[in-house]
Amino acid sequence: MIIALPEELRRVENIGLVQEFIRDNLTSKGMIADWVYHDKGGNPHIHLMTALRPLTEEGFGPKYMPVRRPDGKPLREVKSNRHNGDIVYTCWAGNRETMKAWKIAWAQTASRYLALAGRDIRLDGRSHAEQGLDGIAKRHLGPGKSAMMRKGVEMYFAPADLARRRKMTARLLADPEPLLRQLGNERSTFDEMDIARVIHRYVDDPADFANIRARLMASPDLVLLNPQQAGPMTGSMTGRVNGRVTGETREPAIFTTRKILRTEHNMMRSADILSGRKGGFGISDAGRAGAVRFVEGGDNPLKPFRLDLEQIEAIQHVTGGAAVSLLSSVLPVRASRHCLQLRALPGRADIIASWARHFPARLPRGWRRVRYQITNACCVGACLE
């Protein structure tokens, strides 16, 4: 198998992502996995090979294993010509359903690593039909053609492929809303450049591109969270004055969808209701102290580590008696411009904007090239326990 890796992650993060996925889904189930990491031309990916037979004391075992009933006996399929029926076998390495489960697991693991890296990007392991996006699936082009398209090289498609792309364009001209749903499945907030990218996946003609983009920008399901910010010195929206680049930093307009905004509103209402409840799922002081001791010395008794005071206070907070607890942290991420960029969840836009007006004055000296991403985690004590 060839698995593409998120180019937004660093090499060490991608390797950690692959190691966790293989450990949780392959080697933990007794399957041998051999993989190699490649990152050439901005195309990080791995080549993964797995064994199709179990490894036993005598060598490799059978490729197909009998399906067992709850009592441990083989499951049999009764047939008219055999009284006992035939034993039902299944492939030891898995089947089509196993591949679907791997896709879901990969999407969940990769999305978590992207979130930890401060990226508002989500992968979805479901098919387009399962996502409600039936009809906009693309034919795989391969790395060669994809690279040529990214470079703007003129492409010549086979008649069947060309007809398929024209059919796709006609479908999106009639109803471009599936593109907005797809974009909302991938990230909670986005800008006009993100909208242009998702259209360009399917549409090549400039006129059709402009028409679909105009319809999406006028869609009632598109919600403007934060308007485009002009340059503070010149007031330019384009970063140019009289044709010259001003060098000022501009913030693009930020959008979301009504579905995401409604989901966040429901989450906030649920949190408000839980915060008003008395008595949650608190853990006793003895249980909390025992858990801390186990974590501090459990992995390597010869080299124990100690949680600092802030970490201890966070554990006490989320395992207390409240029905809901909130943890907030600020994660520094490298940036290429001398500015402070905040991209928050849709429902927190006003709060974050107010916070950002006061935060720059508190930046330590030398941190001017640091971008901050605010992450929020809402945990229930029982789940953490």
Coordinates of C-alpha atoms in Angstrom, one line a residue, residues 9-336:
L9 CA 3.3 18.1 9.3
R10 CA 7.0 18.0 9.9
R11 CA 9.0 14.8 9.1
V12 CA 9.2 13.7 12.7
E13 CA 5.5 14.3 13.2
N14 CA 4.6 12.2 10.1
I15 CA 6.9 9.4 11.2
G16 CA 5.2 9.4 14.6
L17 CA 1.8 9.4 12.9
V18 CA 2.8 6.3 10.9
Q19 CA 4.3 4.5 13.9
E20 CA 1.1 5.0 15.9
F21 CA -1.2 3.9 13.1
I22 CA 0.8 0.7 12.4
R23 CA 1.1 -0.1 16.1
D24 CA -2.6 0.3 16.8
N25 CA -4.0 -1.3 13.7
L26 CA -1.4 -3.9 12.5
T27 CA 1.3 -5.0 14.8
S28 CA -0.9 -5.1 17.9
K29 CA -3.0 -7.7 16.1
G30 CA 0.0 -9.9 15.3
M31 CA 0.5 -8.7 11.7
I32 CA 4.0 -8.1 10.4
A33 CA 4.4 -4.6 8.8
D34 CA 7.4 -3.3 6.8
W35 CA 7.3 0.3 5.7
V36 CA 9.6 3.0 4.3
Y37 CA 9.2 6.8 4.4
H38 CA 9.7 8.9 1.3
D39 CA 9.6 12.7 1.1
K40 CA 10.7 13.9 -2.3
G41 CA 9.4 17.0 -4.1
G42 CA 7.0 17.9 -1.3
N43 CA 5.2 14.6 -1.6
P44 CA 5.6 12.8 1.8
H45 CA 4.3 9.2 1.7
I46 CA 5.1 5.7 2.8
H47 CA 5.2 2.3 1.1
L48 CA 3.7 -0.3 3.4
M49 CA 3.9 -4.0 3.1
T50 CA 2.0 -6.4 5.4
A51 CA 2.1 -10.2 5.9
L52 CA -0.9 -12.1 4.7
R53 CA -0.3 -15.1 7.0
P54 CA 0.2 -15.2 10.8
L55 CA 3.6 -16.0 12.2
T56 CA 3.6 -19.2 14.2
E57 CA 6.3 -21.4 16.0
E58 CA 6.5 -23.5 12.8
G59 CA 6.7 -20.6 10.4
F60 CA 3.9 -18.8 8.6
G61 CA 0.4 -20.2 9.2
P62 CA -2.6 -20.6 6.9
K63 CA -3.8 -17.6 4.9
Y64 CA -7.4 -18.4 5.6
M65 CA -8.8 -19.1 9.1
P66 CA -12.2 -20.7 10.1
V67 CA -14.8 -18.3 11.4
R68 CA -15.5 -19.2 15.1
R69 CA -18.9 -19.2 16.8
P70 CA -19.2 -17.9 20.4
D71 CA -18.7 -21.4 21.7
G72 CA -15.4 -21.7 19.9
K73 CA -16.6 -24.2 17.2
P74 CA -16.2 -23.5 13.5
L75 CA -19.1 -21.7 11.8
R76 CA -20.6 -23.9 9.1
E77 CA -22.8 -23.1 6.1
V78 CA -25.5 -25.7 5.7
K79 CA -25.9 -27.1 2.2
S80 CA -28.3 -29.7 0.8
N81 CA -25.5 -32.1 -0.3
R82 CA -23.7 -32.1 3.0
H83 CA -25.3 -32.9 6.4
N84 CA -22.9 -30.9 8.5
G85 CA -22.3 -28.1 6.0
D86 CA -19.0 -26.5 4.9
I87 CA -16.8 -24.6 7.3
V88 CA -16.9 -20.8 6.7
Y89 CA -13.4 -19.3 6.2
T90 CA -12.2 -15.7 6.3
C91 CA -8.9 -14.2 5.2
W92 CA -6.6 -13.8 8.2
A93 CA -5.2 -10.5 7.0
G94 CA -8.6 -9.0 6.6
N95 CA -11.2 -8.2 3.9
R96 CA -12.9 -5.2 2.4
E97 CA -14.4 -4.2 5.8
T98 CA -10.9 -4.3 7.3
M99 CA -9.7 -1.8 4.7
K100 CA -12.7 0.5 5.5
A101 CA -11.8 0.3 9.2
W102 CA -8.2 1.2 8.4
K103 CA -9.3 4.2 6.4
I104 CA -11.4 5.5 9.3
A105 CA -8.5 4.8 11.8
W106 CA -6.0 6.6 9.5
A107 CA -8.2 9.6 9.1
Q108 CA -8.8 9.9 12.9
T109 CA -5.1 9.5 13.8
A110 CA -4.0 11.9 11.1
S111 CA -6.6 14.5 12.1
R112 CA -5.4 14.3 15.7
Y113 CA -1.8 14.9 14.7
L114 CA -2.8 17.8 12.5
A115 CA -4.8 19.3 15.4
L116 CA -1.8 18.9 17.8
A117 CA 0.3 20.7 15.2
G118 CA -2.1 23.6 15.2
R119 CA -3.7 22.9 11.8
D120 CA -7.5 23.2 11.4
I121 CA -7.6 20.4 8.9
R122 CA -9.6 17.2 9.2
L123 CA -9.4 14.0 7.2
D124 CA -12.5 11.9 6.6
G125 CA -12.1 8.2 6.0
R126 CA -15.7 7.7 4.8
S127 CA -16.6 7.5 1.1
H128 CA -18.1 10.4 -0.7
A129 CA -21.5 8.7 -0.6
E130 CA -21.3 8.2 3.1
Q131 CA -20.4 11.9 3.5
G132 CA -23.4 13.0 1.5
L133 CA -21.1 14.0 -1.4
D134 CA -22.1 11.3 -3.9
G135 CA -21.5 12.3 -7.4
I136 CA -18.3 14.4 -7.1
A137 CA -15.7 11.5 -6.7
K138 CA -12.6 12.0 -8.9
R139 CA -10.6 9.5 -10.9
H140 CA -7.1 8.9 -9.5
L141 CA -4.5 10.7 -11.7
G142 CA -1.3 9.5 -10.1
P143 CA 1.6 11.5 -8.8
G144 CA 3.0 12.3 -12.3
K145 CA -0.2 13.9 -13.7
S146 CA -1.0 15.6 -10.4
A147 CA 2.5 17.2 -10.3
M148 CA 2.1 18.4 -13.8
M149 CA -1.3 19.9 -13.0
R150 CA 0.1 21.7 -9.9
K151 CA 2.8 23.3 -12.2
G152 CA 0.2 24.5 -14.6
V153 CA 1.3 22.2 -17.5
E154 CA -1.4 21.8 -20.1
M155 CA -3.0 18.3 -19.7
Y156 CA -4.5 16.1 -22.4
F157 CA -7.1 13.7 -21.0
A158 CA -8.4 10.5 -22.6
P159 CA -11.9 11.0 -24.1
A160 CA -13.5 9.1 -21.3
D161 CA -11.7 11.1 -18.6
L162 CA -12.5 14.4 -20.5
A163 CA -16.2 13.4 -20.6
R164 CA -16.1 12.6 -16.9
R165 CA -14.7 16.0 -16.0
R166 CA -17.1 17.8 -18.2
K167 CA -20.0 15.9 -16.6
M168 CA -18.6 16.9 -13.2
T169 CA -18.4 20.6 -14.2
A170 CA -22.0 20.5 -15.4
R171 CA -23.2 19.0 -12.2
L172 CA -21.4 21.6 -10.1
L173 CA -22.7 24.4 -12.2
A174 CA -26.2 23.1 -11.5
D175 CA -25.6 22.6 -7.7
P176 CA -22.2 23.7 -6.2
E177 CA -23.4 23.1 -2.6
P178 CA -21.6 19.7 -2.3
L179 CA -18.3 21.5 -2.6
L180 CA -19.2 23.6 0.4
R181 CA -20.1 20.5 2.4
Q182 CA -16.8 18.9 1.4
L183 CA -14.9 22.0 2.6
G184 CA -16.8 22.0 5.8
N185 CA -15.9 18.3 6.4
E186 CA -12.2 19.2 6.0
R187 CA -12.0 22.3 8.2
S188 CA -14.1 24.4 10.5
T189 CA -13.0 27.8 9.1
F190 CA -11.6 28.7 5.7
D191 CA -10.9 31.6 3.4
E192 CA -11.5 32.4 -0.2
M193 CA -8.2 30.7 -1.2
D194 CA -9.5 27.5 0.3
I195 CA -12.7 27.8 -1.6
A196 CA -10.8 28.3 -4.8
R197 CA -8.7 25.3 -4.2
V198 CA -11.6 22.9 -3.7
I199 CA -13.2 24.2 -6.9
H200 CA -10.0 23.7 -8.8
R201 CA -10.0 20.0 -7.9
Y202 CA -12.8 19.5 -10.3
V203 CA -13.0 22.5 -12.7
D204 CA -10.5 23.7 -15.3
D205 CA -12.4 26.2 -17.4
P206 CA -11.9 29.8 -16.1
A207 CA -15.5 30.8 -16.9
D208 CA -17.0 27.8 -15.2
F209 CA -14.6 28.3 -12.3
A210 CA -15.7 31.9 -11.9
N211 CA -19.4 31.0 -12.1
I212 CA -19.2 28.2 -9.5
R213 CA -17.1 30.4 -7.2
A214 CA -19.7 33.3 -7.5
R215 CA -22.5 30.9 -6.6
L216 CA -20.6 29.5 -3.6
M217 CA -19.8 33.0 -2.3
A218 CA -23.5 33.9 -2.5
S219 CA -24.6 30.6 -0.9
P220 CA -27.0 31.0 2.1
D221 CA -25.0 28.3 3.9
L222 CA -21.8 30.3 3.8
V223 CA -21.3 32.5 6.9
L224 CA -18.8 35.3 7.2
L225 CA -17.1 35.2 10.5
N226 CA -14.4 37.9 10.1
P227 CA -14.2 40.4 7.2
Q228 CA -11.0 41.0 5.4
Q229 CA -8.6 43.2 7.3
A230 CA -7.0 46.1 5.5
G231 CA -3.4 47.1 5.9
P232 CA -3.0 49.2 9.1
M233 CA -0.8 51.9 7.4
T234 CA -2.2 52.3 3.9
G235 CA -5.7 50.8 4.3
S236 CA -5.0 48.7 1.2
M237 CA -7.0 45.5 0.9
T238 CA -4.7 44.0 -1.8
G239 CA -1.3 44.8 -0.2
R240 CA -0.5 47.1 -3.1
V241 CA -0.7 50.9 -3.5
N242 CA -0.3 52.4 -7.0
G243 CA 0.8 49.0 -8.3
R244 CA 3.6 48.7 -5.7
V245 CA 3.7 46.0 -3.0
T246 CA 3.4 47.7 0.4
G247 CA 4.7 44.8 2.4
E248 CA 1.9 45.1 4.9
T249 CA 0.3 42.1 6.4
R250 CA -3.4 41.5 5.4
E251 CA -5.8 39.1 7.1
P252 CA -8.2 37.4 4.6
A253 CA -11.9 37.1 5.3
I254 CA -12.7 34.0 7.3
F255 CA -15.8 31.9 6.6
T256 CA -17.6 28.8 8.0
T257 CA -20.8 27.0 7.2
R258 CA -24.1 27.2 9.0
K259 CA -23.9 23.5 9.9
I260 CA -20.6 24.0 11.7
L261 CA -21.8 27.1 13.4
R262 CA -25.0 25.3 14.5
T263 CA -22.9 22.4 15.8
E264 CA -20.6 24.7 17.8
H265 CA -23.7 26.5 19.2
N266 CA -25.1 23.2 20.4
M267 CA -21.8 22.3 22.0
M268 CA -21.7 25.6 23.9
R269 CA -25.3 25.1 25.1
S270 CA -24.4 21.6 26.3
A271 CA -21.4 23.0 28.1
D272 CA -23.5 25.7 29.7
I273 CA -26.0 23.1 30.9
L274 CA -23.3 20.8 32.3
S275 CA -21.5 23.7 34.0
G276 CA -24.6 24.4 36.0
R277 CA -25.0 20.9 37.3
K278 CA -23.9 20.1 40.8
G279 CA -22.0 16.8 41.2
G280 CA -20.2 15.3 38.2
F281 CA -17.8 12.5 37.9
G282 CA -15.1 13.5 40.4
I283 CA -12.2 11.3 41.3
S284 CA -11.0 11.0 44.9
D285 CA -7.8 12.6 46.0
A286 CA -6.3 9.2 46.7
G287 CA -7.2 7.9 43.2
R288 CA -5.8 11.0 41.6
A289 CA -2.5 10.8 43.5
G290 CA -2.2 7.1 42.7
A291 CA -2.7 7.8 39.0
V292 CA 0.0 10.5 39.1
R293 CA 2.4 8.2 40.8
F294 CA 1.7 5.5 38.2
V295 CA 2.3 7.9 35.3
E296 CA 5.5 9.4 36.8
G297 CA 7.2 6.1 37.4
G298 CA 5.3 3.6 35.3
D299 CA 7.0 3.8 31.9
N300 CA 10.6 3.6 33.1
P301 CA 11.2 3.2 36.9
L302 CA 14.9 3.8 36.3
K303 CA 14.3 7.2 34.7
P304 CA 11.1 8.6 36.4
F305 CA 9.9 12.1 35.5
R306 CA 7.9 14.6 37.5
L307 CA 4.8 16.5 36.5
D308 CA 5.1 20.2 37.2
L309 CA 2.7 22.2 39.4
E310 CA 0.7 23.5 36.4
Q311 CA 0.1 20.0 35.1
I312 CA -1.0 18.8 38.5
E313 CA -3.4 21.6 38.8
A314 CA -4.8 20.8 35.3
I315 CA -5.3 17.2 36.4
Q316 CA -7.1 18.3 39.5
H317 CA -9.3 20.6 37.5
V318 CA -10.5 18.1 34.9
T319 CA -11.0 15.3 37.5
G320 CA -12.9 17.4 40.0
G321 CA -16.5 17.4 40.9
A322 CA -17.7 19.6 38.0
A323 CA -19.8 18.0 35.3
V324 CA -17.7 19.7 32.6
S325 CA -14.2 21.1 32.6
L326 CA -12.3 23.3 30.2
L327 CA -8.6 23.4 29.5
S328 CA -7.1 26.2 27.3
S329 CA -3.6 26.3 26.0
V330 CA -1.6 28.5 23.7
L331 CA 0.7 26.6 21.3
P332 CA 3.5 28.5 19.4
V333 CA 3.8 27.6 15.7
R334 CA 6.5 29.0 13.4
A335 CA 5.3 31.7 11.0
S336 CA 6.9 33.4 8.0

